[in-house]
């Protein structure tokens, strides 16, 4: 098990949340306060960088879904970037990939591949 570390940076039009480590039962409670911080900053869009996310269980997925729904209810949304490995496979297998905007390379084409 790898401890989850998070980094939230506010930009003029959106927030960027970088996740490193395991997003699981013990760490998923870190996500809601971060979403609250984005909203309190007046932002409605969040980019979640998962390049260094090593594991995500059902509680982690639930936290991400809740974050997406919270922002969508306010007229915004959430984008997952740099998905790979297990998380990408889990989203595909469960059909949850359709819940999120997924961009494979935010520095590249920036094309949304699924929503």
Short mmCIF file of N, CA and C in Angstrom, two decimals:
data_model
loop_
_atom_site.label_atom_id
_atom_site.label_comp_id
_atom_site.label_asym_id
_atom_site.label_seq_id
_atom_site.Cartn_x
_atom_site.Cartn_y
_atom_site.Cartn_z
N UNK A 1 0.84 -1.18 0.00
CA UNK A 1 0.00 0.00 0.00
C UNK A 1 0.89 1.25 0.00
N UNK A 2 0.56 2.16 -0.91
CA UNK A 2 1.29 3.42 -1.02
C UNK A 2 0.42 4.55 -0.50
N UNK A 3 0.95 5.35 0.37
CA UNK A 3 0.20 6.47 0.93
C UNK A 3 -0.15 7.45 -0.19
N UNK A 4 -1.38 7.95 -0.17
CA UNK A 4 -1.82 8.92 -1.16
C UNK A 4 -1.34 10.31 -0.77
N UNK A 5 -0.71 10.98 -1.72
CA UNK A 5 -0.39 12.39 -1.54
C UNK A 5 -1.14 13.15 -2.63
N UNK A 6 -1.57 14.33 -2.27
CA UNK A 6 -2.36 15.14 -3.19
C UNK A 6 -1.75 16.53 -3.30
N UNK A 7 -1.95 17.13 -4.45
CA UNK A 7 -1.51 18.49 -4.67
C UNK A 7 -2.61 19.19 -5.47
N UNK A 8 -3.13 20.27 -4.94
CA UNK A 8 -4.19 21.03 -5.60
C UNK A 8 -3.66 22.41 -5.95
N UNK A 9 -3.73 22.74 -7.23
CA UNK A 9 -3.27 24.04 -7.72
C UNK A 9 -4.46 24.72 -8.39
N UNK A 10 -4.68 25.98 -8.03
CA UNK A 10 -5.77 26.75 -8.63
C UNK A 10 -5.22 27.56 -9.79
N UNK A 11 -5.88 27.45 -10.93
CA UNK A 11 -5.59 28.26 -12.11
C UNK A 11 -6.79 29.17 -12.34
N UNK A 12 -6.70 30.16 -13.19
CA UNK A 12 -7.83 31.08 -13.37
C UNK A 12 -9.15 30.41 -13.76
N UNK A 13 -9.10 29.38 -14.60
CA UNK A 13 -10.33 28.77 -15.09
C UNK A 13 -10.63 27.40 -14.50
N UNK A 14 -9.66 26.79 -13.80
CA UNK A 14 -9.87 25.44 -13.28
C UNK A 14 -8.84 25.13 -12.19
N UNK A 15 -9.11 24.05 -11.49
CA UNK A 15 -8.14 23.53 -10.54
C UNK A 15 -7.48 22.30 -11.12
N UNK A 16 -6.26 22.00 -10.66
CA UNK A 16 -5.57 20.78 -11.06
C UNK A 16 -5.24 20.01 -9.79
N UNK A 17 -5.76 18.81 -9.70
CA UNK A 17 -5.53 17.93 -8.57
C UNK A 17 -4.63 16.79 -9.03
N UNK A 18 -3.46 16.69 -8.43
CA UNK A 18 -2.52 15.62 -8.76
C UNK A 18 -2.59 14.58 -7.65
N UNK A 19 -2.81 13.33 -8.05
CA UNK A 19 -2.89 12.22 -7.10
C UNK A 19 -1.68 11.33 -7.26
N UNK A 20 -1.02 11.00 -6.13
CA UNK A 20 0.14 10.09 -6.15
C UNK A 20 -0.07 9.04 -5.07
N UNK A 21 0.02 7.79 -5.47
CA UNK A 21 -0.14 6.70 -4.51
C UNK A 21 -1.46 5.99 -4.70
N UNK A 22 -2.01 5.47 -3.60
CA UNK A 22 -3.23 4.67 -3.62
C UNK A 22 -4.45 5.48 -3.20
N UNK A 23 -5.46 5.52 -4.06
CA UNK A 23 -6.74 6.12 -3.72
C UNK A 23 -7.66 4.97 -3.34
N UNK A 24 -7.83 4.78 -2.04
CA UNK A 24 -8.54 3.60 -1.56
C UNK A 24 -9.39 3.93 -0.33
N UNK A 25 -9.83 2.89 0.33
CA UNK A 25 -10.70 3.03 1.49
C UNK A 25 -10.15 4.01 2.52
N UNK A 26 -8.86 3.92 2.78
CA UNK A 26 -8.27 4.76 3.82
C UNK A 26 -7.95 6.18 3.37
N UNK A 27 -7.88 6.44 2.07
CA UNK A 27 -7.50 7.77 1.61
C UNK A 27 -8.60 8.52 0.86
N UNK A 28 -9.68 7.84 0.54
CA UNK A 28 -10.73 8.47 -0.27
C UNK A 28 -11.37 9.68 0.41
N UNK A 29 -11.28 9.76 1.73
CA UNK A 29 -11.87 10.90 2.45
C UNK A 29 -11.09 12.19 2.21
N UNK A 30 -9.93 12.10 1.59
CA UNK A 30 -9.16 13.31 1.25
C UNK A 30 -9.78 14.08 0.09
N UNK A 31 -10.56 13.42 -0.75
CA UNK A 31 -11.08 14.04 -1.97
C UNK A 31 -12.17 15.08 -1.71
N UNK A 32 -13.21 14.81 -0.92
CA UNK A 32 -14.27 15.81 -0.74
C UNK A 32 -13.80 17.18 -0.25
N UNK A 33 -12.89 17.28 0.71
CA UNK A 33 -12.43 18.62 1.11
C UNK A 33 -11.70 19.36 -0.02
N UNK A 34 -11.05 18.61 -0.88
CA UNK A 34 -10.37 19.22 -2.02
C UNK A 34 -11.39 19.78 -3.02
N UNK A 35 -12.47 19.06 -3.22
CA UNK A 35 -13.54 19.54 -4.11
C UNK A 35 -14.16 20.79 -3.50
N UNK A 36 -14.36 20.78 -2.19
CA UNK A 36 -14.88 21.97 -1.51
C UNK A 36 -13.96 23.16 -1.71
N UNK A 37 -12.66 22.92 -1.65
CA UNK A 37 -11.68 24.01 -1.83
C UNK A 37 -11.76 24.59 -3.24
N UNK A 38 -11.95 23.73 -4.22
CA UNK A 38 -12.08 24.18 -5.61
C UNK A 38 -13.32 25.06 -5.74
N UNK A 39 -14.42 24.61 -5.17
CA UNK A 39 -15.68 25.35 -5.25
C UNK A 39 -15.57 26.68 -4.51
N UNK A 40 -14.99 26.67 -3.32
CA UNK A 40 -14.83 27.90 -2.55
C UNK A 40 -13.94 28.92 -3.26
N UNK A 41 -13.04 28.42 -4.11
CA UNK A 41 -12.17 29.32 -4.90
C UNK A 41 -12.92 29.89 -6.10
N UNK A 42 -14.18 29.51 -6.26
CA UNK A 42 -14.98 30.02 -7.36
C UNK A 42 -14.81 29.25 -8.65
N UNK A 43 -14.15 28.11 -8.59
CA UNK A 43 -13.92 27.29 -9.78
C UNK A 43 -14.97 26.19 -9.87
N UNK A 44 -15.29 25.80 -11.10
CA UNK A 44 -16.28 24.75 -11.32
C UNK A 44 -15.73 23.62 -12.17
N UNK A 45 -14.46 23.76 -12.57
CA UNK A 45 -13.83 22.73 -13.40
C UNK A 45 -12.56 22.25 -12.72
N UNK A 46 -12.38 20.93 -12.76
CA UNK A 46 -11.22 20.32 -12.12
C UNK A 46 -10.58 19.32 -13.07
N UNK A 47 -9.27 19.39 -13.18
CA UNK A 47 -8.48 18.41 -13.91
C UNK A 47 -7.81 17.54 -12.87
N UNK A 48 -7.99 16.22 -12.98
CA UNK A 48 -7.37 15.29 -12.03
C UNK A 48 -6.30 14.51 -12.78
N UNK A 49 -5.05 14.72 -12.38
CA UNK A 49 -3.92 14.05 -13.01
C UNK A 49 -3.66 12.75 -12.26
N UNK A 50 -3.82 11.64 -12.98
CA UNK A 50 -3.68 10.31 -12.37
C UNK A 50 -2.39 9.59 -12.80
N UNK A 51 -1.46 10.33 -13.38
CA UNK A 51 -0.22 9.71 -13.88
C UNK A 51 0.50 8.91 -12.80
N UNK A 52 0.47 9.39 -11.57
CA UNK A 52 1.19 8.72 -10.48
C UNK A 52 0.26 8.00 -9.51
N UNK A 53 -0.98 7.77 -9.93
CA UNK A 53 -1.92 7.00 -9.11
C UNK A 53 -1.59 5.52 -9.31
N UNK A 54 -1.26 4.84 -8.23
CA UNK A 54 -0.82 3.45 -8.34
C UNK A 54 -1.92 2.44 -8.09
N UNK A 55 -3.03 2.86 -7.46
CA UNK A 55 -4.12 1.94 -7.15
C UNK A 55 -5.38 2.75 -6.89
N UNK A 56 -6.52 2.19 -7.25
CA UNK A 56 -7.80 2.82 -6.95
C UNK A 56 -8.83 1.72 -6.73
N UNK A 57 -9.42 1.69 -5.53
CA UNK A 57 -10.45 0.69 -5.25
C UNK A 57 -11.84 1.31 -5.40
N UNK A 58 -12.87 0.58 -5.00
CA UNK A 58 -14.24 1.06 -5.18
C UNK A 58 -14.52 2.34 -4.40
N UNK A 59 -13.92 2.51 -3.25
CA UNK A 59 -14.09 3.76 -2.49
C UNK A 59 -13.44 4.93 -3.21
N UNK A 60 -12.30 4.70 -3.81
CA UNK A 60 -11.64 5.73 -4.61
C UNK A 60 -12.49 6.11 -5.81
N UNK A 61 -13.05 5.11 -6.49
CA UNK A 61 -13.94 5.38 -7.63
C UNK A 61 -15.15 6.18 -7.18
N UNK A 62 -15.69 5.80 -6.05
CA UNK A 62 -16.87 6.51 -5.51
C UNK A 62 -16.53 7.97 -5.23
N UNK A 63 -15.35 8.23 -4.69
CA UNK A 63 -14.93 9.62 -4.42
C UNK A 63 -14.81 10.42 -5.71
N UNK A 64 -14.26 9.80 -6.75
CA UNK A 64 -14.13 10.48 -8.04
C UNK A 64 -15.49 10.74 -8.67
N UNK A 65 -16.39 9.76 -8.59
CA UNK A 65 -17.74 9.94 -9.14
C UNK A 65 -18.47 11.05 -8.40
N UNK A 66 -18.35 11.06 -7.08
CA UNK A 66 -19.00 12.10 -6.29
C UNK A 66 -18.46 13.48 -6.65
N UNK A 67 -17.15 13.58 -6.86
CA UNK A 67 -16.55 14.85 -7.24
C UNK A 67 -17.09 15.32 -8.58
N UNK A 68 -17.16 14.42 -9.56
CA UNK A 68 -17.70 14.76 -10.88
C UNK A 68 -19.14 15.24 -10.77
N UNK A 69 -19.94 14.52 -10.02
CA UNK A 69 -21.37 14.88 -9.88
C UNK A 69 -21.54 16.21 -9.16
N UNK A 70 -20.72 16.45 -8.15
CA UNK A 70 -20.80 17.71 -7.41
C UNK A 70 -20.50 18.89 -8.32
N UNK A 71 -19.43 18.78 -9.09
CA UNK A 71 -19.06 19.87 -9.99
C UNK A 71 -20.07 20.01 -11.14
N UNK A 72 -20.57 18.90 -11.66
CA UNK A 72 -21.56 18.96 -12.74
C UNK A 72 -22.85 19.63 -12.27
N UNK A 73 -23.23 19.38 -11.02
CA UNK A 73 -24.44 20.00 -10.47
C UNK A 73 -24.31 21.51 -10.39
N UNK A 74 -23.08 22.00 -10.36
CA UNK A 74 -22.83 23.44 -10.30
C UNK A 74 -22.53 24.02 -11.69
N UNK A 75 -22.75 23.21 -12.72
CA UNK A 75 -22.52 23.67 -14.08
C UNK A 75 -21.10 23.47 -14.58
N UNK A 76 -20.31 22.73 -13.84
CA UNK A 76 -18.91 22.49 -14.21
C UNK A 76 -18.68 21.05 -14.57
N UNK A 77 -17.49 20.57 -14.28
CA UNK A 77 -17.16 19.19 -14.56
C UNK A 77 -15.74 18.86 -14.16
N UNK A 78 -15.42 17.61 -14.39
CA UNK A 78 -14.11 17.11 -14.00
C UNK A 78 -13.53 16.31 -15.16
N UNK A 79 -12.24 16.47 -15.37
CA UNK A 79 -11.54 15.77 -16.44
C UNK A 79 -10.44 14.92 -15.81
N UNK A 80 -10.36 13.67 -16.22
CA UNK A 80 -9.28 12.80 -15.78
C UNK A 80 -8.22 12.78 -16.87
N UNK A 81 -6.98 13.02 -16.48
CA UNK A 81 -5.89 13.02 -17.46
C UNK A 81 -4.82 12.01 -17.04
N UNK A 82 -4.09 11.56 -18.04
CA UNK A 82 -2.98 10.63 -17.84
C UNK A 82 -3.42 9.31 -17.20
N UNK A 83 -4.59 8.82 -17.60
CA UNK A 83 -5.03 7.52 -17.11
C UNK A 83 -4.17 6.43 -17.70
N UNK A 84 -3.96 5.38 -16.93
CA UNK A 84 -3.14 4.27 -17.37
C UNK A 84 -3.48 3.04 -16.55
N UNK A 85 -2.96 1.94 -16.95
CA UNK A 85 -3.00 0.72 -16.16
C UNK A 85 -4.35 0.32 -15.62
N UNK A 86 -4.33 -0.01 -14.36
CA UNK A 86 -5.52 -0.56 -13.71
C UNK A 86 -6.70 0.39 -13.70
N UNK A 87 -6.46 1.66 -13.41
CA UNK A 87 -7.58 2.60 -13.34
C UNK A 87 -8.28 2.69 -14.69
N UNK A 88 -7.54 2.79 -15.74
CA UNK A 88 -8.13 2.85 -17.08
C UNK A 88 -8.91 1.57 -17.36
N UNK A 89 -8.35 0.45 -17.00
CA UNK A 89 -9.03 -0.84 -17.23
C UNK A 89 -10.29 -0.96 -16.38
N UNK A 90 -10.22 -0.56 -15.12
CA UNK A 90 -11.39 -0.63 -14.24
C UNK A 90 -12.51 0.25 -14.77
N UNK A 91 -12.18 1.45 -15.21
CA UNK A 91 -13.21 2.34 -15.76
C UNK A 91 -13.83 1.74 -17.01
N UNK A 92 -13.03 1.10 -17.84
CA UNK A 92 -13.56 0.49 -19.06
C UNK A 92 -14.44 -0.72 -18.73
N UNK A 93 -13.98 -1.58 -17.85
CA UNK A 93 -14.73 -2.79 -17.50
C UNK A 93 -16.05 -2.47 -16.83
N UNK A 94 -16.05 -1.50 -15.93
CA UNK A 94 -17.26 -1.17 -15.17
C UNK A 94 -18.22 -0.27 -15.93
N UNK A 95 -17.78 0.28 -17.05
CA UNK A 95 -18.61 1.21 -17.80
C UNK A 95 -18.56 2.62 -17.23
N UNK A 96 -17.71 2.84 -16.24
CA UNK A 96 -17.62 4.15 -15.61
C UNK A 96 -16.83 5.16 -16.44
N UNK A 97 -16.16 4.69 -17.49
CA UNK A 97 -15.41 5.62 -18.34
C UNK A 97 -16.35 6.68 -18.92
N UNK A 98 -17.60 6.33 -19.15
CA UNK A 98 -18.57 7.27 -19.68
C UNK A 98 -19.01 8.34 -18.71
N UNK A 99 -18.67 8.17 -17.43
CA UNK A 99 -19.04 9.16 -16.42
C UNK A 99 -18.10 10.37 -16.48
N UNK A 100 -16.89 10.14 -16.93
CA UNK A 100 -15.85 11.16 -16.89
C UNK A 100 -15.44 11.62 -18.28
N UNK A 101 -14.92 12.83 -18.35
CA UNK A 101 -14.19 13.26 -19.53
C UNK A 101 -12.78 12.76 -19.32
N UNK A 102 -12.27 12.01 -20.29
CA UNK A 102 -10.94 11.41 -20.17
C UNK A 102 -10.07 11.94 -21.30
N UNK A 103 -8.94 12.52 -20.92
CA UNK A 103 -7.99 13.03 -21.89
C UNK A 103 -6.67 12.30 -21.67
N UNK A 104 -6.15 11.63 -22.69
CA UNK A 104 -4.95 10.84 -22.48
C UNK A 104 -3.70 11.66 -22.24
N UNK A 105 -3.59 12.83 -22.87
CA UNK A 105 -2.37 13.62 -22.78
C UNK A 105 -2.74 15.10 -22.83
N UNK A 106 -2.84 15.74 -21.67
CA UNK A 106 -3.27 17.14 -21.66
C UNK A 106 -2.31 18.08 -22.35
N UNK A 107 -1.05 17.71 -22.47
CA UNK A 107 -0.08 18.55 -23.14
C UNK A 107 -0.03 18.31 -24.64
N UNK A 108 -0.73 17.26 -25.06
CA UNK A 108 -0.71 16.89 -26.48
C UNK A 108 -1.89 17.52 -27.21
N UNK A 109 -2.71 16.68 -27.78
CA UNK A 109 -3.81 17.15 -28.60
C UNK A 109 -4.91 17.77 -27.77
N UNK A 110 -5.05 17.33 -26.53
CA UNK A 110 -6.12 17.83 -25.69
C UNK A 110 -7.49 17.35 -26.09
N UNK A 111 -7.54 16.34 -26.95
CA UNK A 111 -8.82 15.82 -27.41
C UNK A 111 -9.47 14.98 -26.33
N UNK A 112 -10.75 15.19 -26.15
CA UNK A 112 -11.49 14.37 -25.23
C UNK A 112 -11.77 13.05 -25.91
N UNK A 113 -11.44 11.95 -25.26
CA UNK A 113 -11.63 10.66 -25.88
C UNK A 113 -12.91 9.98 -25.45
N UNK A 114 -13.49 10.42 -24.37
CA UNK A 114 -14.71 9.78 -23.91
C UNK A 114 -15.46 10.69 -22.96
N UNK A 115 -16.78 10.76 -23.10
CA UNK A 115 -17.63 11.46 -22.13
C UNK A 115 -19.02 10.89 -22.21
#
